[in-house]
Amino acid sequence: MPKDTGIGASTPRREDVRFLTGKGRYTDDIDVAGQAHVVFLRSDVAHGRIASIDTSAAEGVEGVVRIFTSKDFEGVGGIPCGWQITSRDGEVMREPKHPILAEGKVRHVGDPIAAVVAETRAQARDAAEAIVVEIEDLPAVIDMKAALAEGAPRVHDDLPDNLCYDWGFVEENREAVDRAIAEAAHVTTLDLVNNRLVANPMEPRVAVGDYARHDGSSTLYTTSQNPHVIRLLMGAFVLGIPEHKLRVVAPDVGGGFGTKIFHYAEEAFCTFAARALERPVKWTSSRSEAFMSDAHGRDHVTRIELALDADHNFTAVRTQTLANMGAYLSTFAPSVPTWLHGTLMAGNYRTPLVYVNVKAVFTNTVPVDAYRGAGRPEATFQLERVIDKAARELGVDPVELRRRNFIREFPYQTPVAVEYDTGDYDATMDCLLEMIDRDGFPARRAESEARGKLRGLGINCYIEACGIAPSKLVGQLGARAGLYESATVRVNATGGLVVMTGSHSHGQGHETSFAQVVADMIGINEDQVEIVHGDTANTPMGMGTYGSRSLAVGGSAMVRATEKIIAKARKIAAHLMEAGEDDIELKDGKFTVMGTDKSVAWGDVTLAAYVPHNYPLEDIEPGLEETAFYDPNNFTYPSGAYACEVEVDPETGKVDVLAFAAADDFGNVVNPMIVEGQVHGGIAQGIGQALLENCAYDAEGQLLSASYMDYTMPRAHDFPMFQVDHSCRTPCTHNPLGVKGCGEAGAIGSPPSVVNAVLDALASGGHDVAHIDMPLTSGKVWAAMQGRGDK
Amino acid sequence: MYDFELLKPATIDEAAAMLAEGDAQALGGGQTLIPTMKARLAQMDRLVALSGIDAIRGVCTDDDGRICIGGGTSHATVAREYAKSYPALASLAGRIGDPAVRSRGTIGGSLANNDPSACYPAAALASNATIVTNTRDIGADDFFQGMFTTALEEGEIITEVRFPVPEKAAYEKFIQPASRFPLVAVFVAKFADGVRVAVTGASSDGVFRWSEAEQALSDDWSADVVAGLAAPGAEGMISDLHGDGAYRAHLVKVMTARAVKGAV
Amino acid sequence: MGKVTMTVNGKSRTAEAEGRTLLVEWLREGLRLTGTHVGCDTSQCGACVVHVDGAPVKACTVLAQELDGAEVRTIEGMADADGSLGTIQQAFQDYHGLQCGFCTPGMVMSAASLLEENPKPSEAEVRHYLEGNICRCTGYHNIVKAVMAASGQEVAPVAAE
């Protein structure tokens, strides 16, 4: 029976009421009295030397307050990078300065050159147009292979080869992997591209900087997934503002998907300018501006080789990837193609030997960083595609080939550093096959063929590492931050409580699901629990929300803090009932002396904590407020099996997704409704990547997909209803809730099954197409059917 | 947007007078012009909104049985009014943009803009419509003069569009998935004296008539006849992120055959 | 600058507008009705959809001065008279038809127009009608369910399919 309250219940979301009535408070809804507006003048060329900037005419435009260029930022730090990678040769990665406003050169279309602060946004834009900038064009490097070629133009003058790092993992395994591949009974090789994407949360980024003259403190309102991280990076590394003089507020945030993790120049600018001008400064990104200033995602070019023995056991995997960093290093960019990617290359399989090589490359494009899944979709895609290709080459069933190689004993130490704690890959595959009626597929295919259409079925598995992450481990791997999470639980005298969490909700529904957990632990109504997040002034230092970590890490901190609360409340209850602490039981919001009918209500205990007339003051302090920081000792490992059924129109190449099914193992589930919503959204983004979305540059570095007129956002009629199931549960063994995280799974697991399905459909029509690079647009699929595809 | 003065005439004459004076531009439904202005790609001192002119809104049928649509009539209205009497045209109007765009966008605005990927030019050209302005009548064959170019003079306003109703017609649209404009769309209209086939989205010259198909279909009205034709040449076809010239040329043929098959 | 007056959610409201002031700017900045959102600049995303004289309109693609005297309904006017969620709003909550909430106002306004035109739409009709409203969070699955449910049609219960 589904529960109707607490952990496991599909409690309707409390935050919905304000969103459904227009009462949400997003950053752009915040206007601070006296605010001025900033508009950035951005480069319209991909690469060039700034010869001169003449602001004299612009300064005369009505309403202009001040115009800033890089000269105003002398002595101000660049935007920092939060993760350092070490190359195979032991050298640390190259880390060029990322200035707030371009210094000397522009390095991508959209690179900000100057900033105009004016009374209104329109005036600021008028003035920005009046700035005269002379740029000497330089040849742009867009393609990664060209960027690494000898004599290529340099994105950064002091970096001769545009290489950020050359990473090998596990370097000690390299020779053994080479040998295993040389000696294998069969080797399947696949060259593929993981297409560049733009995250496109529906709310564009906004920043409002404010400065308080009376105490010299700064406040930044910003569209962030992690306000404390922004406070730390911007305060300590860019502007030199101590954290006690800097408050960062991320109110309602309209989606993030990774792109709102990072610290951006516009945030630093607004904070800096507000202090310089002693008045609030607001920036609101347009969507067109977002396309050239939000960090992009993915953009890998990969060759993967899978070696098998005569019995079709996987013996080795070797991959070489070029990963695009763009023109500068965004906050967590270096970690994405390395630790978030290489560590997943074992997948769900017992492959004993794995070697991953990644060269990160600077190009004259927008910086690339984490986007939903971050590294793990890239790993899953190449592995699950090469397995399908191997199955076809060997003439074996792709599901059976996977099953033959499944890991079945846990914990399982992979050859790529991580240790999976739990999982049951047969169970999710069984569940999937039941959902999709695989046996009925031939009949469905025949029905499609009768209508002149080609039908295909694609299946794949995935595993991901999330619940990011053990601080000690990531520190060894180059992270410049810890990745714990925090919670303060403040119980009020009348028994209601407030949880202040370092996690941040921008669509995930924490205000509801977190309250379910705490209410369940104490046995009170969910509406007695309020969740506060998104403001550094009233939440403990936390690392925010990404990497499917909120419940696994932030929820664990909250559980720990609540446990401390309960322990203390038990002491108070024991005192009130004159009983031994060990004899007290908390159930349904009531402390009872076990084996008696003696009890005291939760509210009486909390009242006693704040009105301590009858209270064990000699043992414990008054009040009832506890903080916990939780640092996980491993990642969590959600896994699953996904299937996609498509129909291809052979006349036009158009692909229609007819069915999509996902069987996930997320461990324990707090709110099934929210979990399913997360999976739906992830699948939609994964299908979007596979069929529709593509961030494209031309050879000169002009962004071709610079608005929704050319960047295909999936719409309602691009999808069928999804079938999702999360009944296979192997709870995480190392966090108190046994949860694994569900935010990214859909986006990680879905692209390979879509591509596998399309190729299966084409094969049924006699088109022997080994691979088509994403997105599988109708034009590309049609060309492939004409025998003139990419490969 | 650059600022401008918004003028709201109540009659065509007032509007014409306003447009004749200085740097002024007409505003139909604004569904293309306003985004263009937001991107600061258009600038004018005065914008003359035609939405207040009742005389150019609404639909009727003339003595020759032609359907007459006021230039300021919204796509939503056309979609609603002609579902029975000219279903192909209604279906086209009902698939432009999205419901909110169809509430505001007008037939006059669409034709005057002549976007190479707009829907209405295909209907007007295939139906051999007459574009009526405040000064004259212009036949569709003379009206469309290449991408974003028409026979309209500066300040001339489309007051009405008159469509002869074909025996059979259909509009087949293959959308560009991001913008939802046609990647290629074909309007086929069968009249007693012959067939007209107009193609939009495909050519960098804007809407055009595919004469080989017209000839063949006039002789033998069947989808199979289209299958036997060579696709139009890929030269001159638009080639972009969403499809190259060869693909567009191929789609012209596919969409034409489907339109013939589905014509009502 | 000029004064523009419209009937907004049943009340006569007046605020300044330049020639270039868009309806969405007039609502958000002039009236501080910030429920209507701006998610793009090319008339694609639909976060700004409101009703003007009963029809759905993208408030980012219409000039405020042009609508002097019009009747406008926004998300702030969709609740029932007693302040409780209206039928469509309630269905969105019941069926988890929103996550970050940013596209939601436009989605609800478009859904309301759909149900006015077509009180019992099929799933395909719902998906087609919402063509001009982009959601990045939900994959549309639960939005479609919510609209179907709001129309009084049977849908699978939440989190049980």
mmCIF file of C-alpha atoms in Angstrom, chain A residues 255-399:
data_model
loop_
_atom_site.group_PDB
_atom_site.id
_atom_site.type_symbol
_atom_site.label_atom_id
_atom_site.label_comp_id
_atom_site.label_asym_id
_atom_site.label_seq_id
_atom_site.Cartn_x
_atom_site.Cartn_y
_atom_site.Cartn_z
ATOM 1 C CA GLY A 255 15.814 25.222 -13.149
ATOM 2 C CA GLY A 256 19.546 24.695 -13.179
ATOM 3 C CA PHE A 257 20.631 21.377 -14.713
ATOM 4 C CA GLY A 258 24.221 22.171 -13.789
ATOM 5 C CA THR A 259 24.571 25.447 -15.593
ATOM 6 C CA LYS A 260 23.725 27.415 -12.452
ATOM 7 C CA ILE A 261 26.407 25.717 -10.346
ATOM 8 C CA PHE A 262 29.202 27.849 -11.664
ATOM 9 C CA HIS A 263 30.438 31.219 -10.572
ATOM 10 C CA TYR A 264 29.973 33.635 -13.456
ATOM 11 C CA ALA A 265 31.597 36.948 -14.284
ATOM 12 C CA GLU A 266 28.240 38.734 -14.263
ATOM 13 C CA GLU A 267 27.774 37.884 -10.566
ATOM 14 C CA ALA A 268 31.154 39.276 -9.666
ATOM 15 C CA PHE A 269 30.522 42.322 -11.819
ATOM 16 C CA CYS A 270 27.212 43.235 -10.180
ATOM 17 C CA THR A 271 28.677 42.806 -6.693
ATOM 18 C CA PHE A 272 31.754 44.831 -7.604
ATOM 19 C CA ALA A 273 29.824 47.600 -9.362
ATOM 20 C CA ALA A 274 27.290 47.930 -6.549
ATOM 21 C CA ARG A 275 30.151 48.568 -4.151
ATOM 22 C CA ALA A 276 31.912 50.945 -6.516
ATOM 23 C CA LEU A 277 28.741 52.933 -7.231
ATOM 24 C CA GLU A 278 27.173 52.484 -3.802
ATOM 25 C CA ARG A 279 23.897 51.539 -5.401
ATOM 26 C CA PRO A 280 22.251 48.265 -6.433
ATOM 27 C CA VAL A 281 23.099 46.944 -9.897
ATOM 28 C CA LYS A 282 20.925 44.426 -11.717
ATOM 29 C CA TRP A 283 21.631 42.222 -14.713
ATOM 30 C CA THR A 284 18.995 40.103 -16.432
ATOM 31 C CA SER A 285 20.166 37.806 -19.176
ATOM 32 C CA SER A 286 18.150 37.553 -22.317
ATOM 33 C CA ARG A 287 17.854 34.086 -23.810
ATOM 34 C CA SER A 288 20.072 35.092 -26.713
ATOM 35 C CA GLU A 289 22.698 36.284 -24.241
ATOM 36 C CA ALA A 290 22.321 33.016 -22.314
ATOM 37 C CA PHE A 291 23.312 31.025 -25.378
ATOM 38 C CA MET A 292 26.667 32.819 -25.473
ATOM 39 C CA SER A 293 27.333 33.217 -21.755
ATOM 40 C CA ASP A 294 25.903 30.199 -19.888
ATOM 41 C CA ALA A 295 28.423 27.350 -19.719
ATOM 42 C CA HIS A 296 27.651 24.707 -22.329
ATOM 43 C CA GLY A 297 27.689 20.945 -21.775
ATOM 44 C CA ARG A 298 29.193 17.702 -23.205
ATOM 45 C CA ASP A 299 31.210 18.214 -26.457
ATOM 46 C CA HIS A 300 33.437 15.151 -26.473
ATOM 47 C CA VAL A 301 34.991 13.416 -29.458
ATOM 48 C CA THR A 302 35.794 9.817 -28.595
ATOM 49 C CA ARG A 303 37.199 6.600 -29.918
ATOM 50 C CA ILE A 304 36.255 3.573 -27.823
ATOM 51 C CA GLU A 305 37.480 0.011 -28.271
ATOM 52 C CA LEU A 306 35.882 -2.979 -26.580
ATOM 53 C CA ALA A 307 37.782 -6.257 -26.452
ATOM 54 C CA LEU A 308 35.998 -9.585 -26.003
ATOM 55 C CA ASP A 309 37.181 -13.135 -25.618
ATOM 56 C CA ALA A 310 35.804 -16.059 -27.607
ATOM 57 C CA ASP A 311 33.003 -16.503 -25.070
ATOM 58 C CA HIS A 312 32.006 -12.863 -25.409
ATOM 59 C CA ASN A 313 33.336 -11.849 -22.022
ATOM 60 C CA PHE A 314 34.551 -8.261 -22.012
ATOM 61 C CA THR A 315 38.306 -8.302 -21.463
ATOM 62 C CA ALA A 316 39.255 -4.659 -21.866
ATOM 63 C CA VAL A 317 37.998 -1.181 -22.695
ATOM 64 C CA ARG A 318 40.183 1.580 -24.059
ATOM 65 C CA THR A 319 38.907 5.067 -24.799
ATOM 66 C CA GLN A 320 40.499 8.225 -26.087
ATOM 67 C CA THR A 321 38.552 11.438 -25.753
ATOM 68 C CA LEU A 322 39.040 15.029 -26.753
ATOM 69 C CA ALA A 323 37.065 17.191 -24.351
ATOM 70 C CA ASN A 324 36.251 20.775 -25.221
ATOM 71 C CA MET A 325 36.906 23.250 -22.414
ATOM 72 C CA GLY A 326 35.925 26.302 -24.475
ATOM 73 C CA ALA A 327 37.954 29.469 -24.128
ATOM 74 C CA TYR A 328 38.309 29.499 -20.324
ATOM 75 C CA LEU A 329 37.983 26.988 -17.512
ATOM 76 C CA SER A 330 34.543 27.167 -15.973
ATOM 77 C CA THR A 331 34.218 26.298 -12.277
ATOM 78 C CA PHE A 332 34.181 22.507 -12.428
ATOM 79 C CA ALA A 333 35.013 21.976 -16.096
ATOM 80 C CA PRO A 334 38.231 19.952 -15.654
ATOM 81 C CA SER A 335 36.521 17.338 -13.463
ATOM 82 C CA VAL A 336 33.767 16.477 -15.923
ATOM 83 C CA PRO A 337 35.677 14.547 -18.611
ATOM 84 C CA THR A 338 38.017 13.016 -16.015
ATOM 85 C CA TRP A 339 36.755 11.901 -12.617
ATOM 86 C CA LEU A 340 33.075 12.096 -13.497
ATOM 87 C CA HIS A 341 33.658 10.170 -16.716
ATOM 88 C CA GLY A 342 36.655 7.838 -16.446
ATOM 89 C CA THR A 343 35.453 6.293 -13.201
ATOM 90 C CA LEU A 344 32.262 5.110 -14.917
ATOM 91 C CA MET A 345 33.914 3.289 -17.794
ATOM 92 C CA ALA A 346 33.426 -0.105 -16.191
ATOM 93 C CA GLY A 347 29.684 0.434 -16.426
ATOM 94 C CA ASN A 348 27.597 -2.461 -15.157
ATOM 95 C CA TYR A 349 30.159 -4.985 -16.345
ATOM 96 C CA ARG A 350 33.002 -7.120 -15.071
ATOM 97 C CA THR A 351 35.530 -5.725 -17.551
ATOM 98 C CA PRO A 352 38.826 -6.327 -15.745
ATOM 99 C CA LEU A 353 40.932 -3.791 -17.607
ATOM 100 C CA VAL A 354 40.048 -0.215 -18.484
ATOM 101 C CA TYR A 355 42.152 2.650 -19.719
ATOM 102 C CA VAL A 356 40.847 6.134 -20.339
ATOM 103 C CA ASN A 357 42.793 8.942 -21.961
ATOM 104 C CA VAL A 358 41.363 12.451 -22.089
ATOM 105 C CA LYS A 359 42.917 15.490 -23.685
ATOM 106 C CA ALA A 360 41.172 18.692 -22.650
ATOM 107 C CA VAL A 361 41.379 21.378 -25.285
ATOM 108 C CA PHE A 362 40.944 25.144 -25.356
ATOM 109 C CA THR A 363 38.939 26.511 -28.292
ATOM 110 C CA ASN A 364 37.336 29.837 -29.184
ATOM 111 C CA THR A 365 33.957 28.777 -27.879
ATOM 112 C CA VAL A 366 31.876 29.357 -24.762
ATOM 113 C CA PRO A 367 33.295 27.488 -21.730
ATOM 114 C CA VAL A 368 31.962 23.955 -21.288
ATOM 115 C CA ASP A 369 31.132 22.515 -17.865
ATOM 116 C CA ALA A 370 28.736 20.173 -16.104
ATOM 117 C CA TYR A 371 25.283 19.637 -17.579
ATOM 118 C CA ARG A 372 22.806 17.123 -16.119
ATOM 119 C CA GLY A 373 24.822 13.941 -15.700
ATOM 120 C CA ALA A 374 28.168 15.627 -16.399
ATOM 121 C CA GLY A 375 30.670 13.064 -17.666
ATOM 122 C CA ARG A 376 28.475 10.106 -16.833
ATOM 123 C CA PRO A 377 26.225 10.456 -19.908
ATOM 124 C CA GLU A 378 29.369 10.614 -22.029
ATOM 125 C CA ALA A 379 30.724 7.433 -20.399
ATOM 126 C CA THR A 380 27.405 5.603 -20.651
ATOM 127 C CA PHE A 381 26.817 6.610 -24.233
ATOM 128 C CA GLN A 382 30.113 5.332 -25.591
ATOM 129 C CA LEU A 383 30.061 2.122 -23.576
ATOM 130 C CA GLU A 384 26.460 1.216 -24.325
ATOM 131 C CA ARG A 385 26.821 2.095 -27.991
ATOM 132 C CA VAL A 386 29.974 0.045 -28.458
ATOM 133 C CA ILE A 387 28.329 -2.939 -26.745
ATOM 134 C CA ASP A 388 25.395 -2.723 -29.155
ATOM 135 C CA LYS A 389 27.793 -2.479 -32.070
ATOM 136 C CA ALA A 390 29.707 -5.513 -30.776
ATOM 137 C CA ALA A 391 26.482 -7.493 -30.434
ATOM 138 C CA ARG A 392 25.618 -6.737 -34.020
ATOM 139 C CA GLU A 393 29.104 -7.638 -35.274
ATOM 140 C CA LEU A 394 29.008 -10.899 -33.338
ATOM 141 C CA GLY A 395 25.426 -11.693 -34.219
ATOM 142 C CA VAL A 396 24.332 -12.033 -30.598
ATOM 143 C CA ASP A 397 21.419 -10.601 -28.671
ATOM 144 C CA PRO A 398 22.431 -7.246 -27.185
ATOM 145 C CA VAL A 399 20.609 -7.971 -23.928
#
